[in-house]
Amino acid sequence: MNLLIVEDQKELSNSIITYLSTENYTCEPAYDYHAALEKIHVYDYSCVVLDLCLPYGNGMDILRQLKRDGNPTGIVVISAKDSIEDRVLGLHIGADDFLTKPFHLSELEARIASVIRRRTFEGKNQVKLDNLMLDIREKTLNGSSGKIELTRMEYLLIEYFVSNRDKVVTKEAIGEHLCGNDMDMADNYDFIYTHLKNLRRKLKNAGCADGIKNVYGMGYKFCSVTTKERS
Amino acid sequence: MKLFTQYKRITLWVLVVFFLLSSLVYYFLIRRLLFRELDLSMTKIEKRIEDYVQVHHAFPMADSLDDLHIVYAGASQAGSRSFRLISPTKGKNTDNIRELTFFMELDHRWYKVTVSRNLEGIRSTAYMVVVTALITLIIVVCASLLVNRLLFRKLWQPFYASIAAIGQFQLGKNNLPDFPATRIEEFNFMNDHFQKMAANVNKEYLILKEFTENASHEMQTPLAIIRSKLDLAIQDQNLSEIQSTTLQSAYASVNKLASLNRSLLLIARMSNNQYSDSMVINIKDKLYDKIIQFQELWKDKLNVSYELCDVEINANPDLIDILLNNLFSNASKHNIQQGKVMLRLTGSALEINNTGKRIPLDETRIFQRFYKGTSLQDDNNGLGLSIIKQICDLSGITPSYSFRGNIHGFLLQWGTA
């Protein structure tokens, strides 16, 4: 899948591209307003990551242009300006998601994955990993012996892991994903451990390989042997 | 002390001293005047006696009527003519006496004539003067007090109006105080300076606020870059333990910085009135949602009990959400293992109590920015409670803190007006 990263800060743009490119994404950078518009006109992208403050123009105008053209691409806005007005305006014009800088790359990847899934309605509602099947629309997880009952938190966890397969995700990123930016957890991420423990137990009971690895001190990594997205 | 009281005190003393002095001067002046009159009348009597003696070659009958006494006495030789004042001897209840002594020759013999007069009249006159002065003093003092009071109130009216206008002035609200025009030059002068000062202060404040917001915004991008680089660095599978520990603490610090920055931005935005829209919010529903979310997170760690009643308040929904988030995070963050969180929502107040450290927080500083209480852990940016306070201020809620029996409690009251 093709992604366009519209971000004028080259360092940030490089990080995003490096992080995402290891997946089945192909990323292209655009560092300013005109380059972004040009690429959008020429190529089709599954998702555009769009910064609002750009040289020579405003990201909002690119967003408007995309919507005017009826471009079906998904759009994740990343902005340093986290004003309510911007957020409301961005979502109103038609952005699929809005992420405030500084964000976790794992969060960005999860958002992109979710946007792409939502955008391509008829397909890819299910993600198959080894003998697990994640149903995005139903928000359920199925093992080889049937449905595995998960709590909302556990589902969010597995979904986040699946979006960030084979990557180390920090407990801070997971914490923010689970309870949002506003919940100030003050580095107390014990609660993640509780939910994770339960999730692992459920996976094990269902006879599935526990792909969640503990990365010392940092966080967790979800590894799967084979992954297939299917319709 | 009020200016008027001070003024009153000074004028009162000046008046009293002035009146006492003036009545003393009066007294002596009138006394002198009366003596002179008396002496004049006695001189007249002397003249009449002389005339009588010239015509009749005999002394007139000593008339004992009125308070006039005339006494004739033989004398060996002539003496000098003199007036004198005789004070009553002690023990005798007599009046002062004014006496004229002169010598006359009759039939080649000298006689001493003494004309004396009671001073009763003079004394009462002097008394009258003093009493009149005192009464005048009292009346003048009362009148001046009354007039001054009325006058002062009227004269100082613009002053109090200006003070009230300054009291209404709130920084950053962009409503410069409106000073009422006055005809008094001094007040206009003062108002002028107040006006300039308020405008200056407001300008400086806006600049500072803008600076805070811009600085926070400018920090977002570098923070995003650092965080993304760290996100990439930890993906390396061949990290040594030392490298991984180093990365981990860098990561944690970036997170702290990010959260601090977010809080600063929120504060700046709140003082920029970016959350001015309000709507009716059902606090019970909001709280209930939060409790569910909270219980999901904390599952077995904390025990939450609550008692909620249906309450609606008018406020900004985003702010109320942040407020509840902060309250809940505080209650869980500063809790103990297997601790408790108790919630009570009544018609006009929300009470959040939680178990925690056995040390009360400093009530006077608790809502200040960067107050970190007794917690030695530095994972707390010290802005949470000041954000709570600011949201409360914006939403017409009064927050207060209490510590009773190892329970930390926050009470939010609204609609107390």
XYZ file of C-alpha atoms in Angstrom:
648
model
C 0.000 0.000 0.000
C 1.156 3.489 -0.834
C 1.341 6.206 1.730
C 2.159 9.862 1.223
C 3.846 11.588 4.139
C 3.317 15.324 3.863
C 5.588 16.767 6.511
C 8.063 19.616 6.161
C 10.295 18.507 9.004
C 12.606 16.131 7.170
C 13.775 14.397 10.313
C 10.258 13.591 11.391
C 9.318 12.605 7.878
C 12.304 10.238 7.711
C 11.398 8.633 11.028
C 7.834 8.057 9.928
C 8.941 6.583 6.631
C 11.530 4.335 8.245
C 9.063 3.099 10.821
C 6.214 2.449 8.411
C 8.260 1.092 5.512
C 9.148 -2.099 7.332
C 5.510 -3.058 7.063
C 3.744 -3.687 3.855
C 3.624 0.023 3.187
C 5.504 2.013 0.585
C 6.002 5.569 1.721
C 6.769 8.684 -0.214
C 7.654 12.032 1.322
C 6.425 15.463 0.314
C 8.116 18.355 2.072
C 5.992 21.266 0.970
C 2.572 22.310 -0.197
C 3.235 22.204 -3.950
C 5.066 18.866 -3.881
C 2.183 17.392 -1.927
C -0.466 18.636 -4.359
C 1.555 17.416 -7.313
C 1.968 13.903 -5.913
C -1.666 13.669 -4.973
C -2.645 14.502 -8.535
C -0.302 11.999 -10.082
C -0.460 8.977 -7.818
C -3.077 7.115 -5.839
C -2.423 6.651 -2.159
C -4.167 4.472 0.356
C -3.555 7.052 3.007
C -2.069 10.525 3.289
C -0.374 11.651 6.472
C -0.832 15.383 6.405
C 0.880 18.083 8.442
C -1.076 21.320 8.582
C 1.792 23.802 8.728
C 3.646 23.573 5.458
C 5.933 25.801 3.442
C 4.017 27.692 0.726
C 0.603 26.686 1.965
C -1.759 25.263 4.472
C -2.467 21.552 4.917
C -6.153 22.375 5.267
C -6.185 23.473 1.615
C -4.664 20.154 0.540
C -7.378 18.455 2.539
C -10.046 20.560 0.811
C -8.510 19.813 -2.574
C -8.555 16.056 -1.909
C -12.190 16.190 -0.900
C -13.130 18.383 -3.858
C -11.520 15.867 -6.220
C -13.461 13.075 -4.563
C -10.187 11.322 -3.833
C -10.948 8.141 -1.847
C -7.658 8.217 0.049
C -7.667 8.130 3.815
C -6.277 11.176 5.575
C -4.577 11.331 8.948
C -3.812 14.897 9.966
C -0.794 15.439 12.195
C -0.525 18.880 13.697
C 1.428 20.752 16.289
C -1.543 23.033 16.687
C -3.892 21.086 18.861
C -6.613 23.693 18.946
C -10.160 22.480 19.084
C -11.010 24.660 16.098
C -8.355 23.007 13.944
C -9.438 19.569 15.006
C -13.106 20.264 14.399
C -12.405 21.983 11.096
C -10.086 19.192 9.925
C -12.558 16.453 10.734
C -15.384 18.517 9.298
C -13.612 18.951 5.960
C -13.097 15.221 5.849
C -9.947 14.114 7.610
C -10.303 10.579 8.938
C -8.218 11.125 12.016
C -6.350 13.823 13.825
C -3.123 13.258 15.712
C -1.329 15.867 17.763
C 2.439 16.147 17.785
C 4.351 14.689 19.499
C 2.816 11.298 18.808
C 4.094 7.761 19.127
C 4.971 6.222 15.779
C 3.137 3.096 16.851
C 0.025 5.184 17.416
C 0.378 6.692 13.956
C 0.660 3.261 12.432
C -2.402 2.033 14.304
C -4.376 5.056 13.142
C -3.255 4.590 9.545
C -4.178 0.922 9.629
C -7.567 1.732 11.059
C -8.207 4.462 8.493
C -7.244 2.197 5.605
C -9.513 -0.520 6.890
C -12.392 1.883 7.300
C -11.805 3.407 3.871
C -11.815 0.109 2.004
C -15.215 -0.863 3.251
C -15.931 -4.013 1.373
C -12.681 -5.729 2.248
C -10.128 -6.422 4.857
C -12.316 -6.433 7.852
C -10.526 -9.465 9.076
C -6.890 -9.919 9.825
C -5.597 -13.443 10.007
C -2.476 -14.201 12.020
C -1.369 -17.808 12.347
C -4.430 -19.387 13.853
C -5.938 -16.166 15.126
C -8.473 -14.076 13.268
C -9.199 -10.509 14.257
C -12.508 -9.137 13.072
C -12.115 -5.397 12.945
C -15.733 -4.586 12.295
C -17.165 -6.873 14.922
C -14.300 -6.164 17.246
C -13.829 -9.835 18.047
C -10.985 -12.315 18.087
C -11.413 -15.866 16.877
C -9.105 -18.716 17.667
C -8.930 -22.129 16.043
C -11.572 -23.380 18.458
C -13.932 -20.469 18.138
C -14.467 -17.020 19.536
C -12.218 -15.793 22.328
C -14.122 -13.539 24.702
C -12.196 -10.341 25.275
C -12.891 -7.248 27.308
C -12.807 -3.927 25.507
C -9.322 -3.189 26.829
C -8.007 -6.576 25.782
C -9.430 -6.129 22.320
C -7.854 -2.690 22.005
C -4.558 -4.213 23.067
C -4.570 -7.032 20.531
C -5.705 -4.670 17.805
C -2.873 -2.310 18.629
C -0.384 -5.158 18.590
C -1.699 -6.426 15.290
C -1.346 -2.963 13.744
C 2.208 -2.817 15.018
C 3.289 -6.381 14.393
C 6.944 -7.167 14.846
C 7.602 -3.777 16.378
C 8.491 -2.811 19.848
C 5.666 -0.749 21.283
C 6.376 1.061 24.514
C 4.108 0.846 27.503
C 3.721 4.622 27.342
C 2.358 4.372 23.813
C 0.017 1.565 24.841
C -1.094 3.562 27.880
C -1.911 6.574 25.769
C -3.685 4.426 23.237
C -5.847 2.808 25.890
C -6.845 5.850 27.868
C -6.223 8.789 25.631
C -3.972 11.784 25.874
C -5.877 13.505 28.593
C -5.600 10.790 31.170
C -2.463 11.696 33.003
C -1.196 8.379 34.223
C 2.084 9.781 35.512
C 4.178 6.882 34.285
C 2.093 4.460 36.194
C 1.463 1.814 33.603
C 0.770 -1.073 35.952
C -2.717 -1.350 34.603
C -1.386 -2.401 31.198
C 0.292 -5.356 32.790
C -2.985 -6.572 34.299
C -4.823 -6.441 31.004
C -1.942 -7.954 29.126
C -1.707 -10.826 31.566
C -5.379 -11.599 31.053
C -5.055 -11.354 27.283
C -2.114 -13.742 27.237
C -3.953 -16.210 29.452
C -6.960 -16.135 27.136
C -4.795 -16.666 24.060
C -3.054 -19.568 25.721
C -6.318 -21.146 26.861
C -7.597 -20.943 23.299
C -4.578 -22.916 22.230
C -2.944 -20.088 20.331
C 0.691 -19.234 20.284
C 1.363 -16.301 22.533
C 3.092 -13.874 20.208
C 3.438 -11.109 22.774
C 7.022 -10.799 23.856
C 8.267 -8.762 26.731
C 11.025 -6.370 25.674
C 13.021 -5.697 28.769
C 12.120 -2.366 30.345
C 10.725 -0.928 27.134
C 7.467 -2.493 26.327
C 6.180 -5.331 24.232
C 6.529 -6.820 20.832
C 3.954 -8.873 19.017
C 5.457 -11.374 16.610
C 3.588 -13.544 14.237
C 4.904 -16.029 11.802
C 2.550 -15.357 8.963
C 0.079 -12.608 8.503
C -2.593 -12.383 5.932
C -5.248 -9.794 5.434
C -8.189 -11.161 3.618
C -11.636 -10.168 2.604
C -7.595 54.442 59.176
C -9.752 56.162 56.659
C -8.592 59.444 55.249
C -11.770 61.028 56.527
C -11.205 59.743 60.074
C -7.698 61.108 60.036
C -8.940 64.403 58.708
C -11.726 64.478 61.302
C -9.290 63.826 64.097
C -7.012 66.674 63.082
C -9.735 69.220 62.403
C -11.460 68.318 65.657
C -8.396 69.101 67.738
C -7.678 72.264 65.823
C -11.247 73.426 66.357
C -11.193 72.647 70.075
C -7.902 74.414 70.656
C -9.010 77.319 68.544
C -12.279 77.708 70.424
C -10.703 77.374 73.846
C -8.123 79.967 72.983
C -10.659 82.293 71.471
C -13.019 81.996 74.431
C -10.128 82.772 76.766
C -9.288 85.838 74.735
C -12.979 86.753 74.691
C -13.205 86.394 78.405
C -10.336 88.737 79.086
C -11.404 91.228 76.493
C -14.904 91.442 77.848
C -13.659 91.652 81.395
C -11.444 94.560 80.480
C -14.226 96.240 78.674
C -16.596 95.857 81.592
C -13.993 97.108 84.083
C -13.499 100.142 81.970
C -17.229 100.803 81.885
C -17.409 100.296 85.615
C -14.469 102.540 86.274
C -16.031 105.156 84.067
C -19.273 105.024 85.979
C -17.399 105.232 89.277
C -15.471 108.230 88.001
C -18.854 109.779 87.264
C -19.915 109.145 90.844
C -16.677 110.761 92.028
C -17.515 113.776 89.933
C -21.021 113.946 91.358
C -19.688 113.734 94.912
C -17.222 116.524 94.143
C -20.010 118.633 92.664
C -22.219 117.917 95.673
C -19.452 118.883 98.113
C -18.801 122.090 96.182
C -22.437 123.104 96.418
C -23.430 121.805 99.826
C -20.103 121.752 101.660
C -21.072 118.372 102.950
C -20.840 114.791 101.771
C -23.873 113.310 100.183
C -25.553 110.551 102.130
C -23.797 107.286 101.613
C -26.243 105.451 99.469
C -26.358 101.774 100.269
C -28.786 100.918 97.573
C -27.879 98.591 94.758
C -24.437 97.217 94.951
C -22.843 100.606 95.326
C -21.112 101.443 98.602
C -19.661 104.799 99.458
C -17.611 105.202 102.570
C -16.122 108.458 103.887
C -13.257 108.350 106.243
C -11.020 110.992 107.660
C -7.466 111.063 106.477
C -4.388 112.841 107.714
C -3.248 113.789 104.272
C -4.155 113.351 100.663
C -3.216 110.120 98.930
C -3.287 109.065 95.318
C -6.395 108.145 93.494
C -6.553 104.445 92.689
C -8.702 101.588 91.429
C -8.289 98.129 92.821
C -9.913 94.754 92.732
C -10.696 93.018 95.993
C -11.019 89.279 95.843
C -13.206 87.662 98.435
C -11.373 86.389 101.463
C -11.471 82.670 101.895
C -14.489 81.239 103.629
C -16.638 84.276 102.985
C -19.173 83.869 100.246
C -18.800 87.268 98.769
C -18.273 88.538 95.298
C -15.325 90.279 93.832
C -15.391 93.973 94.520
C -14.107 96.847 92.390
C -13.068 99.788 94.494
C -12.197 103.432 93.751
C -10.342 105.359 96.394
C -9.834 109.076 96.166
C -9.166 111.939 98.605
C -11.179 115.144 99.033
C -10.662 118.254 101.027
C -13.623 119.579 102.992
C -13.347 122.330 105.508
C -9.596 122.034 105.396
C -9.702 118.447 106.321
C -8.795 115.537 104.138
C -11.213 112.726 103.636
C -10.716 109.410 102.007
C -13.671 108.408 99.856
C -14.099 104.813 98.882
C -16.592 103.865 96.195
C -16.987 100.141 95.768
C -19.115 98.023 93.540
C -20.008 94.400 93.438
C -18.759 92.511 90.395
C -21.690 90.093 90.243
C -22.720 91.326 86.813
C -19.286 90.974 85.327
C -18.923 87.455 86.523
C -22.146 86.273 85.014
C -21.346 88.078 81.834
C -18.012 86.289 81.629
C -19.720 82.997 82.311
C -22.147 83.703 79.583
C -19.314 84.355 77.194
C -17.642 81.080 78.022
C -20.845 79.089 77.818
C -21.769 80.701 74.542
C -18.335 79.892 73.186
C -18.625 76.278 74.258
C -22.046 75.854 72.779
C -20.859 77.449 69.564
C -17.893 75.115 69.610
C -20.085 72.061 69.898
C -22.444 73.257 67.204
C -19.626 74.145 64.845
C -17.880 70.825 65.399
C -21.078 68.847 64.810
C -21.969 70.875 61.774
C -18.510 70.541 60.282
C -18.511 66.813 60.895
C -21.838 66.434 59.211
C -21.002 68.669 56.306
C -17.629 67.081 55.880
C -19.081 63.648 55.920
C -21.606 64.482 53.237
C -19.090 66.477 51.311
C -16.423 63.842 51.572
C -18.727 61.166 50.355
C -19.612 63.241 47.376
C -16.108 64.471 46.688
C -14.565 61.022 46.942
C -17.259 59.429 44.832
C -15.039 59.334 41.683
C -12.249 57.816 43.724
C -14.397 54.918 44.854
C -15.777 54.529 41.359
C -12.221 54.219 40.004
C -11.288 51.719 42.670
C -14.368 49.675 41.830
C -13.462 49.799 38.147
C -9.988 48.503 38.938
C -11.472 45.770 41.086
C -13.514 44.639 38.107
C -10.449 44.506 35.902
C -9.324 41.015 34.998
C -6.079 40.324 33.255
C -6.318 39.005 29.757
C -10.078 39.425 29.552
C -9.498 42.359 27.233
C -11.921 44.555 29.107
C -9.893 47.544 30.174
C -11.422 49.278 33.185
C -13.764 52.103 32.335
C -13.018 55.063 34.588
C -15.904 57.501 34.993
C -15.088 61.049 33.922
C -14.821 63.562 36.732
C -14.284 67.292 37.014
C -11.662 66.890 39.718
C -8.217 67.282 38.279
C -6.501 64.970 40.777
C -8.881 62.125 40.097
C -8.555 62.574 36.374
C -4.820 62.431 36.836
C -5.125 59.240 38.850
C -7.564 57.671 36.387
C -5.278 58.538 33.550
C -2.433 56.707 35.173
C -4.593 53.775 36.152
C -5.803 53.513 32.601
C -2.288 53.535 31.232
C -1.123 51.019 33.782
C -4.009 48.667 33.077
C -3.391 48.886 29.352
C 0.299 48.216 29.842
C -0.234 45.323 32.192
C -2.775 43.847 29.839
C -0.445 44.201 26.890
C 2.442 42.597 28.740
C 0.188 39.812 29.891
C -1.037 39.117 26.379
C 2.529 39.071 25.100
C 3.533 36.658 27.836
C 0.540 34.464 27.158
C 1.212 34.458 23.472
C 4.816 33.606 24.221
C 3.794 30.633 26.354
C 1.516 29.358 23.663
C 4.004 29.866 20.881
C 6.826 28.343 22.882
C 4.709 25.298 23.619
C 3.756 25.014 19.984
C 7.299 25.394 18.794
C 8.365 22.640 21.156
C 5.858 20.192 19.706
C 7.785 19.526 16.503
C 11.224 18.870 18.039
C 9.515 16.722 20.628
C 7.819 14.790 17.860
C 11.171 14.266 16.157
C 12.904 13.102 19.347
C 10.072 10.761 20.138
C 10.015 9.321 16.623
C 13.776 8.778 16.685
C 13.509 6.988 19.992
C 10.621 4.921 18.643
C 12.915 3.875 15.827
C 15.950 3.287 18.022
C 14.170 0.840 20.288
C 13.241 -1.298 17.338
C 16.856 -2.421 17.118
C 17.055 -6.017 18.245
C 20.703 -5.890 19.154
C 20.513 -3.290 21.875
C 22.701 -3.949 24.878
C 21.154 -3.671 28.300
C 22.918 -0.383 28.932
C 21.745 1.081 25.646
C 18.263 -0.060 26.279
C 18.205 1.447 29.774
C 19.553 4.719 28.402
C 16.955 4.814 25.667
C 14.279 3.955 28.141
C 15.024 6.871 30.448
C 15.339 9.248 27.495
C 11.983 7.993 26.322
C 10.404 8.505 29.722
C 11.752 12.053 29.934
C 10.466 12.915 26.489
C 7.082 11.674 27.612
C 7.219 13.885 30.661
C 8.182 16.838 28.537
C 5.366 16.084 26.125
C 2.816 15.896 28.883
C 4.139 19.057 30.512
C 3.923 20.819 27.204
C 0.397 19.612 26.671
C -0.603 20.937 30.071
C 1.004 24.317 29.416
C -0.789 24.562 26.113
C -4.061 23.708 27.755
C -3.541 26.406 30.375
C -2.598 28.941 27.720
C -5.648 28.027 25.699
C -7.914 28.286 28.690
C -6.680 31.768 29.488
C -7.175 32.601 25.826
C -10.860 31.855 26.273
C -10.772 29.128 23.678
C -13.183 27.113 25.759
C -15.876 29.707 26.140
C -18.749 27.751 24.573
C -20.856 26.105 27.187
C -23.776 23.741 27.138
C -25.911 21.831 29.578
C -24.038 18.763 30.735
C -25.416 15.888 32.698
C -22.673 15.368 35.242
C -24.092 12.056 36.358
C -23.821 10.537 32.886
C -20.335 11.955 32.407
C -19.193 10.626 35.735
C -20.720 7.266 35.074
C -18.853 6.956 31.783
C -15.646 7.968 33.487
C -16.157 5.450 36.265
C -16.605 2.669 33.721
C -13.525 3.740 31.807
C -11.631 4.054 35.024
C -12.704 0.688 36.351
C -11.715 -0.896 33.071
C -8.244 0.471 33.561
C -7.794 -0.188 37.210
C -9.744 -3.399 37.485
C -8.484 -5.041 40.642
C -6.139 -2.333 41.817
C -8.634 0.055 43.264
C -12.045 -0.170 44.762
C -14.450 2.452 43.467
C -17.691 3.237 45.228
C -20.112 5.927 44.203
C -23.376 7.569 44.938
C -24.674 9.745 42.132
C -27.755 11.837 41.643
C -28.983 13.497 38.476
C -27.365 16.902 38.097
C -26.951 19.158 35.133
C -24.577 22.053 34.947
C -23.781 24.583 32.317
C -20.161 24.354 31.248
C -17.805 23.557 28.433
C -17.943 19.801 27.739
C -14.254 19.505 26.813
C -13.203 21.236 29.990
C -15.468 19.103 32.141
C -13.986 16.045 30.503
C -10.456 17.210 31.284
C -11.540 18.139 34.801
C -12.940 14.685 35.501
C -9.922 13.034 33.893
C -7.593 14.998 36.116
C -9.603 14.292 39.235
C -9.743 10.596 38.445
C -6.084 10.354 37.565
C -5.181 12.154 40.771
C -7.333 9.858 42.835
C -5.699 6.799 41.304
C -2.158 8.116 40.964
C -1.788 9.111 44.572
C -3.548 6.075 45.903
C -2.220 3.079 47.769
C -2.326 -0.605 46.847
C -5.880 -1.905 47.102
C -6.968 1.629 47.947
C -10.373 3.163 47.650
C -11.952 5.914 45.624
C -15.274 7.249 46.808
C -17.483 9.505 44.741
C -20.515 11.412 45.829
C -22.543 13.630 43.543
C -25.240 15.776 45.109
C -27.320 18.582 43.665
C -24.661 21.200 44.109
C -21.392 19.420 44.729
C -19.123 16.615 43.679
C -16.969 14.954 46.250
C -14.035 12.756 45.333
C -12.308 11.058 48.219
C -9.429 8.671 47.986
C -7.077 6.831 50.254
C -3.476 7.830 49.942
C -0.358 8.879 51.759
C -0.873 9.795 55.358
C 0.431 13.293 54.823
C -2.010 16.104 54.077
C -1.268 18.454 51.209
C -0.673 22.123 51.786
C -4.142 23.601 51.348
C -2.893 27.084 50.608
C -0.539 26.061 47.817
C -2.235 23.012 46.460
C -3.767 24.761 43.440
C -0.613 26.640 42.515
C 1.270 25.733 39.399
C 4.154 23.352 39.905
C 3.129 22.516 43.434
C 4.251 18.947 43.881
C 3.071 18.312 47.384
C 4.924 15.743 49.366
C 5.462 13.380 46.491
C 9.140 12.835 45.922
C 8.487 11.070 42.696
C 9.048 13.494 39.888
C 6.658 11.834 37.512
C 4.170 14.500 38.308
C 4.303 17.737 36.398
C 2.588 19.706 39.145
C 0.059 21.218 36.802
C -2.853 18.845 37.279
C -4.419 20.617 40.218
C -3.815 24.068 38.838
C -5.612 22.951 35.690
C -8.462 21.690 37.849
C -8.571 25.060 39.570
C -8.556 26.973 36.327
C -11.311 24.865 34.830
C -13.332 25.372 38.000
C -12.805 29.129 37.803
C -13.977 29.155 34.205
C -17.002 27.011 34.965
C -18.182 28.735 38.131
C -17.160 25.894 40.395
C -15.445 26.281 43.763
C -12.865 23.600 44.484
C -11.581 22.812 47.947
C -9.341 20.219 49.521
C -9.633 18.390 52.811
C -7.712 15.719 54.635
C -9.587 13.678 57.196
C -8.500 10.399 58.648
C -6.057 9.507 55.875
C -8.614 10.354 53.222
C -7.740 13.029 50.708
C -10.875 14.737 49.547
C -11.690 17.184 46.807
C -14.977 18.989 46.966
C -16.283 20.847 43.935
C -19.234 23.087 44.605
C -21.290 24.961 42.087
C -24.333 27.154 42.024
C -23.598 28.427 45.515
C -24.479 31.958 44.510
